[in-house]
Amino acid sequence: DIFRKKIHINEYIKFSYLLFMFFFLILGATVGMYKKVYFYDSIAHFITGVGASILSLFIMNKLKRYNEKDKWFNVLFIISFSLFIAAFWEMTEFTIDNIFNIDVQKVALTGVFDTMKDIVLAFIGSILFSTYYVLSKNKNIINKIIE
């Protein structure tokens, strides 16, 4: 049973999570960088696309679904997982906006532009990571991350 297994999370994934929390929750939300730097949100969604891509390889490896020889399936999974995370995040923002009557997504100002921009930036991040993954000759870095 997958939920009863203890999963060892390596130092790369832990460090990435701490960086994410620091830059996007502490600096972004608490310190207010999202309002002070107009492109901070765009950077956050691009980096989240890359981070979700890395996490997808880690998850595939832990579920014993990672096959280094089946790169195209891996790329499809990487991009799909990244888009899932982006869509889930945008749905969460939308739900919070409606429950608390706020406008985090700037729907009143931009319509769906902000939401689509965020998803597209995550997609671009996953495409760039996938390109690196396919073209990389040195698999040591990827293997260290997913183990």
CSV table of C-alpha atoms in Angstrom, one decimal:
chain,number,residue,atom,x,y,z
A,1,ASP,CA,0.0,0.0,0.0
A,2,ILE,CA,1.5,3.3,-1.2
A,3,PHE,CA,0.2,5.3,1.8
A,4,ARG,CA,1.9,3.1,4.4
A,5,LYS,CA,5.4,3.2,2.9
A,6,LYS,CA,7.9,5.5,4.4
A,7,ILE,CA,9.3,7.6,1.7
A,8,HIS,CA,12.8,9.1,2.1
A,9,ILE,CA,12.9,12.6,0.8
A,10,ASN,CA,16.4,13.6,-0.2
A,11,GLU,CA,18.2,16.8,0.6
A,12,TYR,CA,17.7,18.3,-2.8
A,13,ILE,CA,13.9,18.1,-2.5
A,14,LYS,CA,14.0,19.4,1.1
A,15,PHE,CA,16.2,22.3,0.1
A,16,SER,CA,14.0,23.2,-2.9
A,17,TYR,CA,10.9,23.2,-0.7
A,18,LEU,CA,12.6,25.5,1.8
A,19,LEU,CA,13.7,27.9,-1.0
A,20,PHE,CA,10.1,27.9,-2.3
A,21,MET,CA,8.7,28.7,1.1
A,22,PHE,CA,11.3,31.5,1.7
A,23,PHE,CA,11.0,33.2,-1.7
A,24,PHE,CA,7.3,32.8,-2.4
A,25,LEU,CA,5.6,32.7,1.0
A,26,ILE,CA,7.9,34.7,3.2
A,27,LEU,CA,9.3,37.2,0.8
A,28,GLY,CA,6.4,37.2,-1.6
A,29,ALA,CA,3.4,37.1,0.7
A,30,THR,CA,4.7,38.3,4.1
A,31,VAL,CA,7.2,40.9,3.0
A,32,GLY,CA,5.0,41.9,0.1
A,33,MET,CA,7.3,41.4,-2.9
A,34,TYR,CA,4.3,40.4,-5.1
A,35,LYS,CA,3.1,44.0,-4.8
A,36,LYS,CA,6.6,45.7,-4.7
A,37,VAL,CA,8.1,44.0,-7.8
A,38,TYR,CA,5.6,43.7,-10.6
A,39,PHE,CA,7.1,40.6,-12.2
A,40,TYR,CA,7.6,38.7,-8.9
A,41,ASP,CA,4.5,36.6,-9.5
A,42,SER,CA,5.6,35.7,-13.0
A,43,ILE,CA,9.0,34.5,-11.7
A,44,ALA,CA,7.2,32.5,-9.0
A,45,HIS,CA,5.0,30.6,-11.5
A,46,PHE,CA,7.9,30.0,-13.9
A,47,ILE,CA,10.1,28.6,-11.0
A,48,THR,CA,7.2,26.5,-9.8
A,49,GLY,CA,6.9,24.9,-13.2
A,50,VAL,CA,10.6,23.9,-13.0
A,51,GLY,CA,10.2,22.7,-9.4
A,52,ALA,CA,7.1,20.7,-10.2
A,53,SER,CA,9.0,19.1,-13.0
A,54,ILE,CA,11.8,18.0,-10.7
A,55,LEU,CA,9.2,16.8,-8.2
A,56,SER,CA,7.5,14.8,-10.9
A,57,LEU,CA,10.7,12.8,-11.6
A,58,PHE,CA,11.2,12.2,-7.8
A,59,ILE,CA,7.6,10.9,-7.6
A,60,MET,CA,7.9,8.6,-10.6
A,61,ASN,CA,11.1,7.2,-9.1
A,62,LYS,CA,9.5,6.6,-5.7
A,63,LEU,CA,6.5,4.9,-7.3
A,64,LYS,CA,8.8,2.7,-9.4
A,65,ARG,CA,7.5,4.2,-12.6
A,66,TYR,CA,10.6,6.0,-13.8
A,67,ASN,CA,12.3,4.4,-16.8
A,68,GLU,CA,15.3,6.3,-18.1
A,69,LYS,CA,14.9,4.7,-21.5
A,70,ASP,CA,11.3,5.8,-21.9
A,71,LYS,CA,12.2,9.6,-22.1
A,72,TRP,CA,9.0,10.6,-24.0
A,73,PHE,CA,6.7,9.1,-21.4
A,74,ASN,CA,8.8,10.8,-18.7
A,75,VAL,CA,8.5,14.1,-20.5
A,76,LEU,CA,4.8,13.7,-20.9
A,77,PHE,CA,4.5,13.0,-17.2
A,78,ILE,CA,6.7,15.9,-16.3
A,79,ILE,CA,4.7,18.4,-18.3
A,80,SER,CA,1.3,16.9,-17.2
A,81,PHE,CA,2.3,17.0,-13.5
A,82,SER,CA,3.5,20.6,-13.8
A,83,LEU,CA,0.3,21.7,-15.5
A,84,PHE,CA,-1.7,19.8,-12.8
A,85,ILE,CA,0.1,21.7,-10.1
A,86,ALA,CA,-0.4,25.1,-11.9
A,87,ALA,CA,-4.1,24.4,-12.5
A,88,PHE,CA,-4.6,23.2,-8.9
A,89,TRP,CA,-2.9,26.3,-7.6
A,90,GLU,CA,-5.1,28.6,-9.7
A,91,MET,CA,-8.2,26.8,-8.6
A,92,THR,CA,-7.1,27.2,-5.0
A,93,GLU,CA,-6.6,31.0,-5.5
A,94,PHE,CA,-10.0,31.2,-7.2
A,95,THR,CA,-11.7,29.4,-4.3
A,96,ILE,CA,-10.0,31.5,-1.7
A,97,ASP,CA,-10.9,34.7,-3.6
A,98,ASN,CA,-14.6,33.7,-3.5
A,99,ILE,CA,-14.7,32.4,0.0
A,100,PHE,CA,-13.0,35.5,1.5
A,101,ASN,CA,-14.3,38.0,-1.0
A,102,ILE,CA,-10.8,39.1,-2.1
A,103,ASP,CA,-9.1,39.4,-5.5
A,104,VAL,CA,-5.7,37.6,-5.3
A,105,GLN,CA,-6.1,36.6,-8.9
A,106,LYS,CA,-6.8,40.2,-10.0
A,107,VAL,CA,-9.9,39.0,-11.9
A,108,ALA,CA,-11.5,42.3,-11.4
A,109,LEU,CA,-8.5,44.0,-13.0
A,110,THR,CA,-7.3,41.5,-15.7
A,111,GLY,CA,-10.1,39.0,-16.3
A,112,VAL,CA,-8.5,35.6,-16.9
A,113,PHE,CA,-5.2,37.0,-18.2
A,114,ASP,CA,-3.4,36.6,-14.9
A,115,THR,CA,-4.6,33.0,-14.4
A,116,MET,CA,-3.6,32.0,-18.0
A,117,LYS,CA,-0.2,33.8,-17.7
A,118,ASP,CA,0.5,31.9,-14.5
A,119,ILE,CA,-0.3,28.5,-16.1
A,120,VAL,CA,1.6,29.4,-19.3
A,121,LEU,CA,4.7,30.4,-17.3
A,122,ALA,CA,4.6,27.1,-15.4
A,123,PHE,CA,4.2,25.3,-18.7
A,124,ILE,CA,7.3,27.1,-20.1
A,125,GLY,CA,9.3,26.1,-17.0
A,126,SER,CA,8.3,22.5,-17.4
A,127,ILE,CA,9.2,22.6,-21.2
A,128,LEU,CA,12.6,24.0,-20.4
A,129,PHE,CA,13.3,21.5,-17.7
A,130,SER,CA,12.1,18.7,-20.1
A,131,THR,CA,14.4,19.9,-22.8
A,132,TYR,CA,17.3,19.8,-20.3
A,133,TYR,CA,16.2,16.4,-19.2
A,134,VAL,CA,16.1,15.0,-22.8
A,135,LEU,CA,19.3,16.6,-24.0
A,136,SER,CA,21.4,16.2,-20.8
A,137,LYS,CA,24.4,14.0,-21.3
A,138,ASN,CA,25.3,14.0,-17.6
A,139,LYS,CA,22.5,12.1,-15.8
A,140,ASN,CA,24.3,12.3,-12.4
A,141,ILE,CA,22.5,15.5,-11.4
A,142,ILE,CA,19.0,14.1,-12.3
A,143,ASN,CA,19.8,10.8,-10.6
A,144,LYS,CA,20.8,12.6,-7.4
A,145,ILE,CA,17.6,14.6,-7.4
A,146,ILE,CA,15.2,11.7,-7.9
A,147,GLU,CA,16.9,9.2,-5.5
